[in-house]
PDB file of C-alpha atoms in Angstrom:
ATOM      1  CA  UNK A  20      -2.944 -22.106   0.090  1.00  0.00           C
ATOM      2  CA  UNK A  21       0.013 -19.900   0.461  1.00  0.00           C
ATOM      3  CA  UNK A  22       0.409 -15.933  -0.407  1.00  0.00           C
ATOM      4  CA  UNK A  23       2.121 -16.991  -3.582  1.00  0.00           C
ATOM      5  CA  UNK A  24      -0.444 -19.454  -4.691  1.00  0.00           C
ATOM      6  CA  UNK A  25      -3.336 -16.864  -3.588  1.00  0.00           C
ATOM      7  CA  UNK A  26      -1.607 -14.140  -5.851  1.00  0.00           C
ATOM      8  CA  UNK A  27      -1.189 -16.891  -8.901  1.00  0.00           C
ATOM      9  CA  UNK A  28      -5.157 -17.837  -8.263  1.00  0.00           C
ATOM     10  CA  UNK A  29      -6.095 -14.162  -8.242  1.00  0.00           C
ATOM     11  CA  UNK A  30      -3.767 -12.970 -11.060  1.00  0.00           C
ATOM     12  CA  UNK A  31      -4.991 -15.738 -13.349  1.00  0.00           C
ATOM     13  CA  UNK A  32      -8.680 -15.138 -12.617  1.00  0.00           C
ATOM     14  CA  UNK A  33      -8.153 -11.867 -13.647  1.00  0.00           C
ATOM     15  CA  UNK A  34      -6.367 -12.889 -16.503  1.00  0.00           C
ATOM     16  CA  UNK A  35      -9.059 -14.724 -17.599  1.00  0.00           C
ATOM     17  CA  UNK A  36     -11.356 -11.561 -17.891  1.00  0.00           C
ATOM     18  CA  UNK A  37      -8.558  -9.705 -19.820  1.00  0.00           C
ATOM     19  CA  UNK A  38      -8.607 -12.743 -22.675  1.00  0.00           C
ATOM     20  CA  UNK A  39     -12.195 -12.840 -22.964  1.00  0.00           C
ATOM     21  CA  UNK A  40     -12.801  -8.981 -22.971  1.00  0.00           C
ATOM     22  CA  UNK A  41      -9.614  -6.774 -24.407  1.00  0.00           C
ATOM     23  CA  UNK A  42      -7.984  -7.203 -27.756  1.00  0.00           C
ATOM     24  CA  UNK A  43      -4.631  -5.816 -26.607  1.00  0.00           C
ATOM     25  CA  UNK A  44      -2.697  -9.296 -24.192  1.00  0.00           C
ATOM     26  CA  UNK A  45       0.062  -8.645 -22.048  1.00  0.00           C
ATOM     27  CA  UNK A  46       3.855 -10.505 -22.054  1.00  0.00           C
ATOM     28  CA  UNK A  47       3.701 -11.366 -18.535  1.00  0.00           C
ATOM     29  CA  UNK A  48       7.566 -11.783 -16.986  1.00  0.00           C
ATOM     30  CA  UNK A  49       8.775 -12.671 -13.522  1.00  0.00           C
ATOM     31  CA  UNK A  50      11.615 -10.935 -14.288  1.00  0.00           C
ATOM     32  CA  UNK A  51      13.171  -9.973 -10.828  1.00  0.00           C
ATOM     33  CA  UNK A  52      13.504 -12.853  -7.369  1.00  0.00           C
ATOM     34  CA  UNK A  53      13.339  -9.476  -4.996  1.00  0.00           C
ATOM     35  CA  UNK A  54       9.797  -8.500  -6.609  1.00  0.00           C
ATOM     36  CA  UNK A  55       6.743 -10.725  -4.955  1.00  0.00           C
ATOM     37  CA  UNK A  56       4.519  -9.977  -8.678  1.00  0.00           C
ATOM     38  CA  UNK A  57       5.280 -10.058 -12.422  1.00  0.00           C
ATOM     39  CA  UNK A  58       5.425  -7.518 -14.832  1.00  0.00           C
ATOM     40  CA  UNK A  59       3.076  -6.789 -17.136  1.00  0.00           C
ATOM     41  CA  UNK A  60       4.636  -5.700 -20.769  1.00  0.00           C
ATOM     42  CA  UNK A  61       2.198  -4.038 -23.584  1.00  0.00           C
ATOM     43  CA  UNK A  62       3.156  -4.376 -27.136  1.00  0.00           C
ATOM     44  CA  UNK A  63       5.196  -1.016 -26.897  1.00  0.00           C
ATOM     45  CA  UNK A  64       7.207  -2.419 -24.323  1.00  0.00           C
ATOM     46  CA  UNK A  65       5.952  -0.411 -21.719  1.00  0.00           C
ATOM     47  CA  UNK A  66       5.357  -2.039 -18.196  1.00  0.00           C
ATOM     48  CA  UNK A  67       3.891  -2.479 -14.994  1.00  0.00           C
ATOM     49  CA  UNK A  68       4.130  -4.341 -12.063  1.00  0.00           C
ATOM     50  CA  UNK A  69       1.183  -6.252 -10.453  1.00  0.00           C
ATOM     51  CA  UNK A  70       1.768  -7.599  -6.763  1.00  0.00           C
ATOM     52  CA  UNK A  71      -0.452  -8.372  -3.850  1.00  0.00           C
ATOM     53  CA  UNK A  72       0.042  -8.704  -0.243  1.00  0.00           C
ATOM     54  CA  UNK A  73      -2.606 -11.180   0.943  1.00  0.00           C
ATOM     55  CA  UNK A  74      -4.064 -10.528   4.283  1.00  0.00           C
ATOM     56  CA  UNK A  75      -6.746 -13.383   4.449  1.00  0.00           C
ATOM     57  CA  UNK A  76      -9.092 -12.005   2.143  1.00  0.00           C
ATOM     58  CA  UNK A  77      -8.989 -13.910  -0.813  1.00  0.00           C
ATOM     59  CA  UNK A  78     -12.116 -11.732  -2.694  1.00  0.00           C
ATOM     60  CA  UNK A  79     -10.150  -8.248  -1.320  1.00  0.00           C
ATOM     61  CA  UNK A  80      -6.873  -9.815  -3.045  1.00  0.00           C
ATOM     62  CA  UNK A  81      -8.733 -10.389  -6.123  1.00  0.00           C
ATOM     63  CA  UNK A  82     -10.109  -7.094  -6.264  1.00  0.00           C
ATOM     64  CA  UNK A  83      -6.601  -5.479  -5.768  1.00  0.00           C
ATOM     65  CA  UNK A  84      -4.961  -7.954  -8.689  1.00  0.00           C
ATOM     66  CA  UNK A  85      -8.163  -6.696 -10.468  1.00  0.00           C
ATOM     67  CA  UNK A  86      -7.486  -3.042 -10.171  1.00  0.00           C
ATOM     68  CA  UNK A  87      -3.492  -3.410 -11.035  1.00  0.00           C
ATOM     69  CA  UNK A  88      -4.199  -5.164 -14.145  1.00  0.00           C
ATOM     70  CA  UNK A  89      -6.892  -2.833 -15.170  1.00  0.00           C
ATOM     71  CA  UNK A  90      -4.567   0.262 -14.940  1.00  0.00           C
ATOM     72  CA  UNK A  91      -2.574  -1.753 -17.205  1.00  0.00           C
ATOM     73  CA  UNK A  92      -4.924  -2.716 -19.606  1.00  0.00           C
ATOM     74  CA  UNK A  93      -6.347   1.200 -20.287  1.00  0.00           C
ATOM     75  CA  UNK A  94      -3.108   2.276 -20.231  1.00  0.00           C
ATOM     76  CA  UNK A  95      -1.967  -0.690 -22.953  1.00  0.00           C
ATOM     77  CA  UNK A  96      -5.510  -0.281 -24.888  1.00  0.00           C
ATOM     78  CA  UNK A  97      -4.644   3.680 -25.476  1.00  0.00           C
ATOM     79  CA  UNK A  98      -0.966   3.035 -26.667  1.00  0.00           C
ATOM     80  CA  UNK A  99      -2.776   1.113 -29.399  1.00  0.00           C
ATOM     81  CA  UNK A 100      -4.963   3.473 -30.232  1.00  0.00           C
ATOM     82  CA  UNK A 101      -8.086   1.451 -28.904  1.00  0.00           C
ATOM     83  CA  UNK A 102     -10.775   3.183 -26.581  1.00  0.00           C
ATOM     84  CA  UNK A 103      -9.365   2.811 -23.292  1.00  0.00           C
ATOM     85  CA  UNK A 104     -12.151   1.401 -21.692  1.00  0.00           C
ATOM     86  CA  UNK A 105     -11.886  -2.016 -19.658  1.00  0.00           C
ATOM     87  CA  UNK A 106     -13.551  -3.993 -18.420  1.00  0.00           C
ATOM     88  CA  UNK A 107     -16.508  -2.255 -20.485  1.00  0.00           C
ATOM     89  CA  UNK A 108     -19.368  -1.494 -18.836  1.00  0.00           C
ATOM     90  CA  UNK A 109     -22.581  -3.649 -20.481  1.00  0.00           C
ATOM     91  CA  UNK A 110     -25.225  -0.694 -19.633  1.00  0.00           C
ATOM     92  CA  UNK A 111     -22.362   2.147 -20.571  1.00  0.00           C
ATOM     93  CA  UNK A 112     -19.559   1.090 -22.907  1.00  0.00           C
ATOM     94  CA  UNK A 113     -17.289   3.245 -24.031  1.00  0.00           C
ATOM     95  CA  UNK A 114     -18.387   5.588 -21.197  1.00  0.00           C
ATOM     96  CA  UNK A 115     -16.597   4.048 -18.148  1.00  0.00           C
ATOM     97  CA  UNK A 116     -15.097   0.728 -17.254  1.00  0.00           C
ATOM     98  CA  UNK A 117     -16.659  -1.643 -14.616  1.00  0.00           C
ATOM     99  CA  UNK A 118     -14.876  -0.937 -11.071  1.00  0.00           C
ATOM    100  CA  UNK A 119     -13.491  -4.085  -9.099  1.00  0.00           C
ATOM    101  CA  UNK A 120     -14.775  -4.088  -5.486  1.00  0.00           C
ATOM    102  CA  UNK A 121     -16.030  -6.677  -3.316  1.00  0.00           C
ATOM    103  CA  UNK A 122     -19.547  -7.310  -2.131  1.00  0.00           C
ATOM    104  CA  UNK A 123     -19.932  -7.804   1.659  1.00  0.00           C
ATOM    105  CA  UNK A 124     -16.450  -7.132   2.482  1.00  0.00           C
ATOM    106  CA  UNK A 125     -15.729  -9.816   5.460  1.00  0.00           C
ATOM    107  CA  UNK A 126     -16.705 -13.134   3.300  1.00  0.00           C
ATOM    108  CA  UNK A 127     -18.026 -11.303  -0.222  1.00  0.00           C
ATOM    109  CA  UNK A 128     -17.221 -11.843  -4.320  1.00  0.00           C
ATOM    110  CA  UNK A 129     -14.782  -9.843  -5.985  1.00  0.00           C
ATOM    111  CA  UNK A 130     -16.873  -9.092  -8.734  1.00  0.00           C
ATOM    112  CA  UNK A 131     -17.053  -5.897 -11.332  1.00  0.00           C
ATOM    113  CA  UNK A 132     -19.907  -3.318 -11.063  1.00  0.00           C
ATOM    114  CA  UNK A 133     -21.253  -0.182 -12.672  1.00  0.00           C
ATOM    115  CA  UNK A 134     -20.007   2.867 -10.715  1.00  0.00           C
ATOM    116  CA  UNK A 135     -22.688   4.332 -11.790  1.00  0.00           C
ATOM    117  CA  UNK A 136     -25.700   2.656 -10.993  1.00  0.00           C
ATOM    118  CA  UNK A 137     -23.737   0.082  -8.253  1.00  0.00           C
ATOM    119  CA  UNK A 138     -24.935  -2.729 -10.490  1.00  0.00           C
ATOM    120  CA  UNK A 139     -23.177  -5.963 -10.308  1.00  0.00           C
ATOM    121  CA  UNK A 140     -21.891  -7.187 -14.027  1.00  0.00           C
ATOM    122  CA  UNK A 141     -20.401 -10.314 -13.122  1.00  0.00           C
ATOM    123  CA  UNK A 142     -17.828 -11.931 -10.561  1.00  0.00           C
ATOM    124  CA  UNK A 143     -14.512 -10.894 -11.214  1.00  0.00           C
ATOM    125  CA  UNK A 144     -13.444 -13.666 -13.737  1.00  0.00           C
ATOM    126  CA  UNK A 145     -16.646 -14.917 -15.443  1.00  0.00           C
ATOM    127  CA  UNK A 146     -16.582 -12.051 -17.738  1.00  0.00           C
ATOM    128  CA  UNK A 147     -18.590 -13.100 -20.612  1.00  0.00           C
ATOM    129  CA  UNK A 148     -16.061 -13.147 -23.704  1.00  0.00           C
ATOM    130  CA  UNK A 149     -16.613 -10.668 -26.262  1.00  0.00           C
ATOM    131  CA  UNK A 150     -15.934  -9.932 -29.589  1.00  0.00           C
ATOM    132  CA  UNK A 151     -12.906  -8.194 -29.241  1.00  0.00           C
ATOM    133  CA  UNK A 152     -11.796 -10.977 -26.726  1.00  0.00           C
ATOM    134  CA  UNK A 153     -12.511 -13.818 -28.838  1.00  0.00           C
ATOM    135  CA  UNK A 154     -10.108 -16.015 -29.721  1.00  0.00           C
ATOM    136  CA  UNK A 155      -7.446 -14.357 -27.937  1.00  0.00           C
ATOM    137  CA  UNK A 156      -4.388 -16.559 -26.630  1.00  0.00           C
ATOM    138  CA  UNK A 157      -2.960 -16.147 -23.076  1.00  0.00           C
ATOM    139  CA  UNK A 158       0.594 -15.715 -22.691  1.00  0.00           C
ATOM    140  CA  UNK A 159       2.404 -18.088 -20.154  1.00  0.00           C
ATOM    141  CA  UNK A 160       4.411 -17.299 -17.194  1.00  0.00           C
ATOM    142  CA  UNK A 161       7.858 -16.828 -17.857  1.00  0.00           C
ATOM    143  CA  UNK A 162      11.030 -15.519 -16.164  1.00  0.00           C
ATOM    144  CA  UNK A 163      13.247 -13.300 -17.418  1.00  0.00           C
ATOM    145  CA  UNK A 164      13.946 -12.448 -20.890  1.00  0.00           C
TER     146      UNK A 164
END
């Protein structure tokens, strides 16, 4: 697998999480050749970039993808005037999200735990969908605009 098919993998699996857990979806754009990511547009048209530079490590890549996409997602969720919470934390919501991080660094899962307690919710991508995720429709790949 190459560095661009290890970011697609990793930004999709966390994509995946985002659908089944947050009501607010992003327009996802590959709108510039020079940037090695995509942009990530919330309903008020604000943006980010997410971008990765693998080193080897698929589960640290995923982590990294996971973190990007997070900022956007609290950042998107309070423009909307949701609680700005996600991924929510099962034994906390609506105190802190879950934190992306990978167990056993060298050959570990990127999964999503408590900061808390530590506590492992689930591998990043097999977030259980919820009722605010329900239902809700990805958004393909697309360049430009």
């Amino acid at each position: 697998m190459d560095d661009d098919e290890e970011f697609t993998y990793a930004l999709k699996t966390v994509l995946r999480d985002l659908r089944a857990q947050c009501p607010v979806q992003p327009d996802i754009r590959t709108d510039d050749d020079e940037f090695r990511g995509v942009m990530l547009y919330a309903p008020d048209g604000s943006g980010q970039g997410v971008y990765a530079e693998p080193d080897g490590r698929p589960a640290m890549l995923l982590a990294h993808v996971a973190e990007q996409v997070q900022e956007w997602a609290v950042e998107a969720l309070w423009g909307q005037g949701e609680s700005a919470v996600w991924p929510r934390c099962p034994a906390h919501p609506d105190t802190h999200p879950l934190a992306a991080t990978v167990e056993q660094v060298e050959e570990g899962d990127a999964v999503w735990v408590c900061p808390s307690t530590g506590d492992t919710a689930a591998r990043i991508g097999e977030l259980p969908v919820s009722e605010s995720g329900a239902g809700v429709s990805g958004r393909a790949f697309r360049r430009g605009r």
